[in-house]
Amino acid sequence: MRDINRTGILIVVIMGTTMAGIDSSIVNISLPVMSKQFNCTLDEIEWVITVYMLSFSVLMPLTNWLKNRIGFFNLYVGAVSLFTLGSLMCALSTSLDSLLVGRVVQALGGGAMAPTSMAIISYVFPARVRGAVLGWWGLGNLIGPAMGPTLGGILTEKFGWPSIFYINLPIGIITVVLAYKYLDVLRKQPKLKLPFDLTGFVALTISLVCLQYGIARAEVVGITSPEILLTLAMALLAFICFIWIDRRKQDPIMDLALFSNYSFVSCILVTISRAAALYGGLFLMPFLLQEQMGFSEGISGLLILPNSVFMAVLMPFAGRWSDKHGSREISMLGILLLAVSMYLFAELDRGSHLTAVIVTMTVRGIGMGLLLAPLNAATLSAVKPSEVTMASSISTLMQQVGGAIGIAVLAIVTQAAYNRHVLEGLTNMRAHHLALREGFYISLIILAVTLVPAWFLPRRNVVLKDTGTHIDT
């Protein structure tokens, strides 16, 4: 089928995931303004973030079943439309409760976008160019979170906080219009009326919600509090029930047989640990730059620019490299450079020269650029074409869970280290600096351990054969 406009398809999926990516970070900077307007406490306004995070993961396990039931076209257009509708509901909110409802609707659409986009790319693009395509898609997927805080600050200051949601409306509408133009070929995808695994879905949802809620609350009340211990115990029990249920299902909500594929498991382990280290390190970075080194918010944003530039330049290159030579070596090099960047962050202090900060950000950007596209390509190549949607859903879900765990662990570790150093008689500034240094060292250790599963990534991104559908050139 040579009449397919693959460039148009790529633009459509990049637009959707970039829109969702912007929203993942644009809201944070507007929380103080929202809190004043709705007259609520910090703990209450934080639910604007927490409820999005919890709802975001609910739809991911459904992606494969929905793809079979309604097809890629309806699933992607539906996800973008739902996200756009949720954005409108958020913008029109007159109370915290109505804002939270809008955030839930947003998250249900956003949760399906990334795994569906990865699966569409696998379905449409041949394996020989998939790494490069995933590099461009990954670049778009990362631009959103990178520009979110700056864009959110400008919009909130100039036009008020509803504008951070209104901005999604034209993007969402244009994406839907372009989807009807370029994704029409996906309507020909065969649909299967598979039974819905309700019990497995309920058990998995309870496990994910309890896990992420427990992680988020642990930063506030402490990991050893009865509330957190009970919540995490419920998450574990629900997960055990989910495994017991789905091992006996003919059409489970999540195919546990994928975890007998050691190449896929290696990719997932790298995804989890990479997300834990990087999201955790990203959580610590503003405290280092602003509170320890004395940079303003604006200058801190500019200092992150080398990270973004080198990541943007290298991602498509790394994707093409993985297409030709496989994902193992280049992914391991990316992980190693990220570990080096964590060491360099740990060594920064108030007396560090500006050049040291730029070099550190550059090393981090190169590491990120070399890792992300090859890892995505390896994940999709490790499974059969009919398993791609399931695999991409699991990968996206594990990235979110890994990131949440990383942030919580580093928040708890740095707070404990700070308290310990204060008791030792150090000043608050010195204690905070040493605590941040320990946090970056923890990230370094996580990344060093990640080299072990990365060694088992495939040397060649060879697509497995089965009867799954794929559009050939």
Short mmCIF file of N, CA and C in Angstrom, two decimals, residues 218-369:
data_model
loop_
_atom_site.label_atom_id
_atom_site.label_comp_id
_atom_site.label_asym_id
_atom_site.label_seq_id
_atom_site.Cartn_x
_atom_site.Cartn_y
_atom_site.Cartn_z
N ALA A 218 3.28 8.80 50.59
CA ALA A 218 4.44 8.48 51.42
C ALA A 218 5.37 9.67 51.57
N GLU A 219 5.41 10.54 50.55
CA GLU A 219 6.23 11.74 50.63
C GLU A 219 5.73 12.71 51.71
N VAL A 220 4.42 12.61 52.02
CA VAL A 220 3.81 13.55 52.96
C VAL A 220 3.79 12.99 54.38
N VAL A 221 3.31 11.73 54.54
CA VAL A 221 3.10 11.17 55.88
C VAL A 221 4.17 10.18 56.30
N GLY A 222 5.08 9.82 55.39
CA GLY A 222 6.15 8.88 55.73
C GLY A 222 5.84 7.46 55.29
N ILE A 223 6.85 6.75 54.86
CA ILE A 223 6.68 5.41 54.30
C ILE A 223 6.23 4.40 55.34
N THR A 224 6.52 4.65 56.64
CA THR A 224 6.18 3.68 57.68
C THR A 224 4.85 3.97 58.37
N SER A 225 4.11 4.97 57.92
CA SER A 225 2.83 5.29 58.55
C SER A 225 1.82 4.18 58.28
N PRO A 226 0.88 3.93 59.20
CA PRO A 226 -0.12 2.86 59.00
C PRO A 226 -0.92 3.03 57.71
N GLU A 227 -1.23 4.29 57.35
CA GLU A 227 -1.98 4.55 56.12
C GLU A 227 -1.24 4.02 54.89
N ILE A 228 0.07 4.28 54.82
CA ILE A 228 0.85 3.87 53.66
C ILE A 228 1.06 2.37 53.66
N LEU A 229 1.36 1.80 54.80
CA LEU A 229 1.56 0.35 54.88
C LEU A 229 0.30 -0.41 54.47
N LEU A 230 -0.86 0.07 54.92
CA LEU A 230 -2.12 -0.59 54.56
C LEU A 230 -2.39 -0.44 53.06
N THR A 231 -2.14 0.76 52.52
CA THR A 231 -2.38 1.00 51.09
C THR A 231 -1.48 0.13 50.23
N LEU A 232 -0.20 0.05 50.58
CA LEU A 232 0.72 -0.77 49.80
C LEU A 232 0.42 -2.26 49.94
N ALA A 233 -0.06 -2.66 51.13
CA ALA A 233 -0.47 -4.06 51.31
C ALA A 233 -1.66 -4.39 50.42
N MET A 234 -2.61 -3.46 50.31
CA MET A 234 -3.76 -3.66 49.41
C MET A 234 -3.30 -3.75 47.95
N ALA A 235 -2.31 -2.93 47.59
CA ALA A 235 -1.77 -2.98 46.23
C ALA A 235 -1.16 -4.34 45.93
N LEU A 236 -0.39 -4.86 46.88
CA LEU A 236 0.25 -6.16 46.70
C LEU A 236 -0.78 -7.28 46.63
N LEU A 237 -1.78 -7.24 47.52
CA LEU A 237 -2.82 -8.27 47.52
C LEU A 237 -3.61 -8.25 46.22
N ALA A 238 -3.96 -7.06 45.75
CA ALA A 238 -4.71 -6.94 44.49
C ALA A 238 -3.87 -7.43 43.31
N PHE A 239 -2.56 -7.19 43.36
CA PHE A 239 -1.70 -7.64 42.27
C PHE A 239 -1.59 -9.17 42.26
N ILE A 240 -1.50 -9.77 43.42
CA ILE A 240 -1.48 -11.23 43.50
C ILE A 240 -2.78 -11.82 42.95
N CYS A 241 -3.90 -11.19 43.31
CA CYS A 241 -5.20 -11.63 42.79
C CYS A 241 -5.24 -11.48 41.28
N PHE A 242 -4.69 -10.38 40.77
CA PHE A 242 -4.68 -10.16 39.32
C PHE A 242 -3.91 -11.27 38.60
N ILE A 243 -2.73 -11.62 39.12
CA ILE A 243 -1.94 -12.69 38.51
C ILE A 243 -2.70 -14.01 38.55
N TRP A 244 -3.32 -14.31 39.68
CA TRP A 244 -4.08 -15.57 39.83
C TRP A 244 -5.25 -15.62 38.85
N ILE A 245 -5.91 -14.48 38.66
CA ILE A 245 -7.07 -14.42 37.76
C ILE A 245 -6.64 -14.54 36.30
N ASP A 246 -5.64 -13.73 35.91
CA ASP A 246 -5.31 -13.66 34.49
C ASP A 246 -4.53 -14.86 33.97
N ARG A 247 -3.90 -15.61 34.86
CA ARG A 247 -3.24 -16.85 34.42
C ARG A 247 -4.26 -17.89 33.97
N ARG A 248 -5.50 -17.71 34.37
CA ARG A 248 -6.55 -18.67 34.03
C ARG A 248 -7.50 -18.17 32.94
N LYS A 249 -7.21 -16.96 32.42
CA LYS A 249 -8.06 -16.37 31.40
C LYS A 249 -7.53 -16.69 30.01
N GLN A 250 -8.44 -16.96 29.07
CA GLN A 250 -8.03 -17.19 27.69
C GLN A 250 -7.70 -15.86 26.99
N ASP A 251 -8.44 -14.81 27.33
CA ASP A 251 -8.18 -13.47 26.77
C ASP A 251 -8.01 -12.48 27.92
N PRO A 252 -6.84 -12.48 28.59
CA PRO A 252 -6.63 -11.63 29.75
C PRO A 252 -6.45 -10.17 29.36
N ILE A 253 -6.68 -9.29 30.34
CA ILE A 253 -6.50 -7.85 30.10
C ILE A 253 -5.02 -7.52 29.87
N MET A 254 -4.13 -8.33 30.45
CA MET A 254 -2.69 -8.20 30.23
C MET A 254 -2.11 -9.59 30.03
N ASP A 255 -1.41 -9.75 28.92
CA ASP A 255 -0.85 -11.06 28.57
C ASP A 255 0.42 -11.30 29.39
N LEU A 256 0.29 -12.09 30.46
CA LEU A 256 1.43 -12.36 31.34
C LEU A 256 2.48 -13.22 30.67
N ALA A 257 2.11 -13.88 29.56
CA ALA A 257 3.09 -14.69 28.83
C ALA A 257 4.22 -13.84 28.26
N LEU A 258 3.98 -12.54 28.07
CA LEU A 258 5.03 -11.65 27.59
C LEU A 258 6.23 -11.64 28.53
N PHE A 259 5.97 -11.88 29.81
CA PHE A 259 7.05 -11.82 30.79
C PHE A 259 7.90 -13.09 30.81
N SER A 260 7.58 -14.05 29.94
CA SER A 260 8.46 -15.19 29.72
C SER A 260 9.45 -14.91 28.60
N ASN A 261 9.30 -13.75 27.95
CA ASN A 261 10.20 -13.30 26.89
C ASN A 261 11.31 -12.48 27.54
N TYR A 262 12.52 -13.07 27.63
CA TYR A 262 13.56 -12.40 28.41
C TYR A 262 14.00 -11.08 27.77
N SER A 263 13.92 -10.96 26.44
CA SER A 263 14.29 -9.69 25.80
C SER A 263 13.31 -8.59 26.19
N PHE A 264 12.02 -8.93 26.20
CA PHE A 264 11.01 -7.95 26.60
C PHE A 264 11.16 -7.58 28.07
N VAL A 265 11.40 -8.58 28.92
CA VAL A 265 11.58 -8.31 30.35
C VAL A 265 12.80 -7.41 30.58
N SER A 266 13.87 -7.64 29.81
CA SER A 266 15.04 -6.77 29.92
C SER A 266 14.69 -5.33 29.60
N CYS A 267 13.91 -5.13 28.53
CA CYS A 267 13.48 -3.79 28.16
C CYS A 267 12.65 -3.14 29.26
N ILE A 268 11.74 -3.91 29.85
CA ILE A 268 10.87 -3.37 30.90
C ILE A 268 11.68 -3.01 32.15
N LEU A 269 12.64 -3.87 32.52
CA LEU A 269 13.48 -3.58 33.69
C LEU A 269 14.30 -2.31 33.46
N VAL A 270 14.84 -2.15 32.25
CA VAL A 270 15.58 -0.92 31.93
C VAL A 270 14.65 0.29 31.98
N THR A 271 13.43 0.13 31.46
CA THR A 271 12.45 1.22 31.46
C THR A 271 12.13 1.66 32.88
N ILE A 272 11.88 0.70 33.77
CA ILE A 272 11.51 1.02 35.16
C ILE A 272 12.65 1.73 35.87
N SER A 273 13.84 1.13 35.81
CA SER A 273 14.97 1.70 36.57
C SER A 273 15.43 3.02 35.97
N ARG A 274 15.38 3.14 34.62
CA ARG A 274 15.72 4.41 33.99
C ARG A 274 14.76 5.51 34.41
N ALA A 275 13.45 5.19 34.44
CA ALA A 275 12.46 6.19 34.85
C ALA A 275 12.64 6.57 36.32
N ALA A 276 12.92 5.57 37.18
CA ALA A 276 13.11 5.84 38.60
C ALA A 276 14.28 6.79 38.83
N ALA A 277 15.40 6.54 38.14
CA ALA A 277 16.59 7.38 38.32
C ALA A 277 16.39 8.77 37.73
N LEU A 278 15.82 8.84 36.53
CA LEU A 278 15.73 10.12 35.84
C LEU A 278 14.65 11.02 36.40
N TYR A 279 13.45 10.46 36.68
CA TYR A 279 12.40 11.29 37.27
C TYR A 279 12.81 11.73 38.67
N GLY A 280 13.46 10.82 39.40
CA GLY A 280 13.94 11.19 40.72
C GLY A 280 14.99 12.28 40.67
N GLY A 281 15.95 12.14 39.72
CA GLY A 281 16.96 13.18 39.56
C GLY A 281 16.37 14.50 39.11
N LEU A 282 15.36 14.44 38.23
CA LEU A 282 14.68 15.66 37.77
C LEU A 282 13.96 16.35 38.92
N PHE A 283 13.45 15.56 39.87
CA PHE A 283 12.79 16.10 41.05
C PHE A 283 13.79 16.89 41.91
N LEU A 284 15.03 16.41 42.00
CA LEU A 284 16.03 17.07 42.84
C LEU A 284 16.66 18.28 42.17
N MET A 285 16.67 18.32 40.83
CA MET A 285 17.41 19.33 40.10
C MET A 285 17.04 20.77 40.45
N PRO A 286 15.74 21.14 40.52
CA PRO A 286 15.41 22.53 40.85
C PRO A 286 15.92 22.96 42.23
N PHE A 287 15.89 22.04 43.19
CA PHE A 287 16.39 22.36 44.53
C PHE A 287 17.89 22.66 44.48
N LEU A 288 18.62 21.90 43.66
CA LEU A 288 20.06 22.14 43.53
C LEU A 288 20.33 23.49 42.86
N LEU A 289 19.68 23.74 41.75
CA LEU A 289 19.97 24.94 40.97
C LEU A 289 19.50 26.22 41.65
N GLN A 290 18.32 26.17 42.26
CA GLN A 290 17.73 27.39 42.81
C GLN A 290 18.09 27.61 44.28
N GLU A 291 17.91 26.58 45.11
CA GLU A 291 18.13 26.78 46.54
C GLU A 291 19.59 26.69 46.93
N GLN A 292 20.36 25.81 46.26
CA GLN A 292 21.76 25.64 46.63
C GLN A 292 22.69 26.55 45.83
N MET A 293 22.44 26.67 44.53
CA MET A 293 23.35 27.43 43.68
C MET A 293 22.89 28.86 43.44
N GLY A 294 21.65 29.18 43.87
CA GLY A 294 21.18 30.56 43.84
C GLY A 294 20.69 31.08 42.52
N PHE A 295 20.42 30.20 41.54
CA PHE A 295 19.90 30.65 40.25
C PHE A 295 18.40 30.92 40.34
N SER A 296 17.94 31.89 39.56
CA SER A 296 16.51 32.18 39.52
C SER A 296 15.79 31.11 38.72
N GLU A 297 14.44 31.15 38.77
CA GLU A 297 13.66 30.17 38.02
C GLU A 297 13.94 30.29 36.52
N GLY A 298 14.04 31.54 36.03
CA GLY A 298 14.30 31.75 34.61
C GLY A 298 15.65 31.24 34.17
N ILE A 299 16.69 31.56 34.96
CA ILE A 299 18.04 31.09 34.63
C ILE A 299 18.11 29.57 34.73
N SER A 300 17.43 28.99 35.71
CA SER A 300 17.41 27.53 35.85
C SER A 300 16.83 26.88 34.60
N GLY A 301 15.77 27.49 34.07
CA GLY A 301 15.17 26.97 32.86
C GLY A 301 16.14 27.03 31.68
N LEU A 302 16.89 28.15 31.58
CA LEU A 302 17.86 28.28 30.49
C LEU A 302 19.01 27.28 30.65
N LEU A 303 19.39 26.99 31.89
CA LEU A 303 20.49 26.05 32.11
C LEU A 303 20.12 24.62 31.71
N ILE A 304 18.82 24.33 31.68
CA ILE A 304 18.38 23.00 31.24
C ILE A 304 18.39 22.89 29.72
N LEU A 305 18.54 24.02 29.03
CA LEU A 305 18.47 24.04 27.57
C LEU A 305 19.49 23.11 26.90
N PRO A 306 20.78 23.08 27.34
CA PRO A 306 21.71 22.14 26.69
C PRO A 306 21.23 20.69 26.76
N ASN A 307 20.62 20.32 27.87
CA ASN A 307 20.06 18.97 28.00
C ASN A 307 19.04 18.72 26.89
N SER A 308 18.12 19.66 26.70
CA SER A 308 17.06 19.49 25.70
C SER A 308 17.62 19.50 24.28
N VAL A 309 18.59 20.39 24.00
CA VAL A 309 19.14 20.51 22.65
C VAL A 309 19.85 19.23 22.23
N PHE A 310 20.75 18.73 23.07
CA PHE A 310 21.49 17.52 22.71
C PHE A 310 20.58 16.31 22.63
N MET A 311 19.58 16.25 23.49
CA MET A 311 18.61 15.16 23.42
C MET A 311 17.85 15.21 22.11
N ALA A 312 17.44 16.42 21.70
CA ALA A 312 16.68 16.57 20.46
C ALA A 312 17.52 16.18 19.24
N VAL A 313 18.79 16.57 19.24
CA VAL A 313 19.66 16.29 18.10
C VAL A 313 19.96 14.80 17.98
N LEU A 314 20.17 14.15 19.12
CA LEU A 314 20.66 12.78 19.10
C LEU A 314 19.58 11.71 19.00
N MET A 315 18.34 12.01 19.39
CA MET A 315 17.32 10.96 19.40
C MET A 315 17.07 10.35 18.03
N PRO A 316 16.86 11.15 16.97
CA PRO A 316 16.69 10.52 15.65
C PRO A 316 17.93 9.74 15.20
N PHE A 317 19.13 10.28 15.49
CA PHE A 317 20.36 9.58 15.14
C PHE A 317 20.45 8.24 15.86
N ALA A 318 20.15 8.26 17.17
CA ALA A 318 20.21 7.02 17.94
C ALA A 318 19.20 6.00 17.44
N GLY A 319 18.02 6.49 17.02
CA GLY A 319 17.03 5.58 16.46
C GLY A 319 17.52 4.92 15.19
N ARG A 320 18.15 5.70 14.29
CA ARG A 320 18.69 5.12 13.05
C ARG A 320 19.82 4.14 13.36
N TRP A 321 20.65 4.46 14.34
CA TRP A 321 21.73 3.55 14.74
C TRP A 321 21.16 2.21 15.20
N SER A 322 20.11 2.27 16.03
CA SER A 322 19.53 1.01 16.54
C SER A 322 18.90 0.20 15.42
N ASP A 323 18.37 0.88 14.38
CA ASP A 323 17.83 0.15 13.23
C ASP A 323 18.91 -0.68 12.55
N LYS A 324 20.12 -0.13 12.47
CA LYS A 324 21.20 -0.81 11.74
C LYS A 324 22.01 -1.75 12.61
N HIS A 325 22.23 -1.38 13.87
CA HIS A 325 23.18 -2.11 14.70
C HIS A 325 22.58 -2.71 15.97
N GLY A 326 21.30 -2.51 16.20
CA GLY A 326 20.69 -3.03 17.42
C GLY A 326 20.74 -2.02 18.56
N SER A 327 20.04 -2.34 19.65
CA SER A 327 19.84 -1.38 20.73
C SER A 327 20.79 -1.54 21.91
N ARG A 328 21.47 -2.68 22.01
CA ARG A 328 22.20 -2.95 23.25
C ARG A 328 23.31 -1.95 23.53
N GLU A 329 24.27 -1.84 22.62
CA GLU A 329 25.46 -1.02 22.89
C GLU A 329 25.12 0.45 23.07
N ILE A 330 24.28 0.99 22.20
CA ILE A 330 23.99 2.42 22.28
C ILE A 330 23.15 2.73 23.52
N SER A 331 22.28 1.81 23.92
CA SER A 331 21.50 2.01 25.15
C SER A 331 22.40 1.99 26.38
N MET A 332 23.35 1.06 26.40
CA MET A 332 24.28 0.98 27.54
C MET A 332 25.15 2.22 27.61
N LEU A 333 25.56 2.75 26.46
CA LEU A 333 26.33 3.99 26.47
C LEU A 333 25.50 5.14 27.02
N GLY A 334 24.22 5.20 26.62
CA GLY A 334 23.33 6.24 27.15
C GLY A 334 23.17 6.13 28.65
N ILE A 335 22.99 4.92 29.17
CA ILE A 335 22.84 4.71 30.61
C ILE A 335 24.11 5.12 31.34
N LEU A 336 25.26 4.75 30.78
CA LEU A 336 26.53 5.10 31.40
C LEU A 336 26.72 6.61 31.49
N LEU A 337 26.38 7.32 30.41
CA LEU A 337 26.51 8.78 30.42
C LEU A 337 25.53 9.42 31.41
N LEU A 338 24.33 8.85 31.52
CA LEU A 338 23.38 9.36 32.51
C LEU A 338 23.91 9.16 33.93
N ALA A 339 24.54 8.02 34.17
CA ALA A 339 25.13 7.79 35.49
C ALA A 339 26.24 8.80 35.77
N VAL A 340 27.06 9.08 34.75
CA VAL A 340 28.11 10.10 34.91
C VAL A 340 27.50 11.46 35.22
N SER A 341 26.38 11.80 34.57
CA SER A 341 25.73 13.09 34.82
C SER A 341 25.24 13.18 36.27
N MET A 342 24.76 12.07 36.84
CA MET A 342 24.32 12.08 38.23
C MET A 342 25.50 12.34 39.17
N TYR A 343 26.65 11.76 38.83
CA TYR A 343 27.85 12.04 39.63
C TYR A 343 28.22 13.52 39.54
N LEU A 344 28.16 14.08 38.34
CA LEU A 344 28.50 15.49 38.15
C LEU A 344 27.52 16.39 38.89
N PHE A 345 26.21 16.04 38.88
CA PHE A 345 25.24 16.81 39.65
C PHE A 345 25.58 16.77 41.14
N ALA A 346 25.98 15.60 41.62
CA ALA A 346 26.31 15.46 43.04
C ALA A 346 27.49 16.33 43.44
N GLU A 347 28.38 16.60 42.50
CA GLU A 347 29.58 17.38 42.80
C GLU A 347 29.37 18.89 42.69
N LEU A 348 28.22 19.32 42.13
CA LEU A 348 27.95 20.75 42.01
C LEU A 348 27.63 21.36 43.37
N ASP A 349 28.06 22.59 43.59
CA ASP A 349 27.69 23.33 44.79
C ASP A 349 27.69 24.82 44.46
N ARG A 350 27.50 25.65 45.48
CA ARG A 350 27.38 27.09 45.26
C ARG A 350 28.62 27.69 44.63
N GLY A 351 29.76 27.07 44.83
CA GLY A 351 30.99 27.60 44.26
C GLY A 351 31.30 27.10 42.87
N SER A 352 30.47 26.24 42.32
CA SER A 352 30.74 25.67 41.00
C SER A 352 30.58 26.73 39.92
N HIS A 353 31.44 26.64 38.90
CA HIS A 353 31.38 27.58 37.79
C HIS A 353 30.20 27.23 36.89
N LEU A 354 29.68 28.24 36.18
CA LEU A 354 28.56 28.04 35.28
C LEU A 354 28.88 26.99 34.22
N THR A 355 30.13 26.93 33.80
CA THR A 355 30.54 25.95 32.79
C THR A 355 30.31 24.53 33.28
N ALA A 356 30.54 24.28 34.57
CA ALA A 356 30.33 22.94 35.13
C ALA A 356 28.87 22.52 35.03
N VAL A 357 27.96 23.47 35.24
CA VAL A 357 26.53 23.17 35.13
C VAL A 357 26.17 22.83 33.68
N ILE A 358 26.69 23.63 32.74
CA ILE A 358 26.40 23.40 31.32
C ILE A 358 26.93 22.05 30.86
N VAL A 359 28.17 21.71 31.29
CA VAL A 359 28.75 20.41 30.93
C VAL A 359 27.90 19.28 31.49
N THR A 360 27.45 19.42 32.73
CA THR A 360 26.62 18.38 33.35
C THR A 360 25.32 18.20 32.59
N MET A 361 24.66 19.30 32.24
CA MET A 361 23.41 19.22 31.48
C MET A 361 23.65 18.62 30.09
N THR A 362 24.78 18.93 29.50
CA THR A 362 25.10 18.38 28.18
C THR A 362 25.29 16.87 28.24
N VAL A 363 26.02 16.40 29.23
CA VAL A 363 26.22 14.95 29.39
C VAL A 363 24.88 14.25 29.60
N ARG A 364 24.01 14.87 30.41
CA ARG A 364 22.70 14.28 30.64
C ARG A 364 21.89 14.23 29.34
N GLY A 365 21.91 15.31 28.57
CA GLY A 365 21.17 15.35 27.32
C GLY A 365 21.66 14.31 26.32
N ILE A 366 23.00 14.14 26.23
CA ILE A 366 23.55 13.13 25.32
C ILE A 366 23.11 11.73 25.75
N GLY A 367 23.17 11.49 27.05
CA GLY A 367 22.74 10.18 27.56
C GLY A 367 21.28 9.90 27.27
N MET A 368 20.42 10.88 27.51
CA MET A 368 19.00 10.72 27.22
C MET A 368 18.77 10.48 25.73
N GLY A 369 19.46 11.27 24.89
CA GLY A 369 19.28 11.14 23.45
C GLY A 369 19.69 9.78 22.92
#
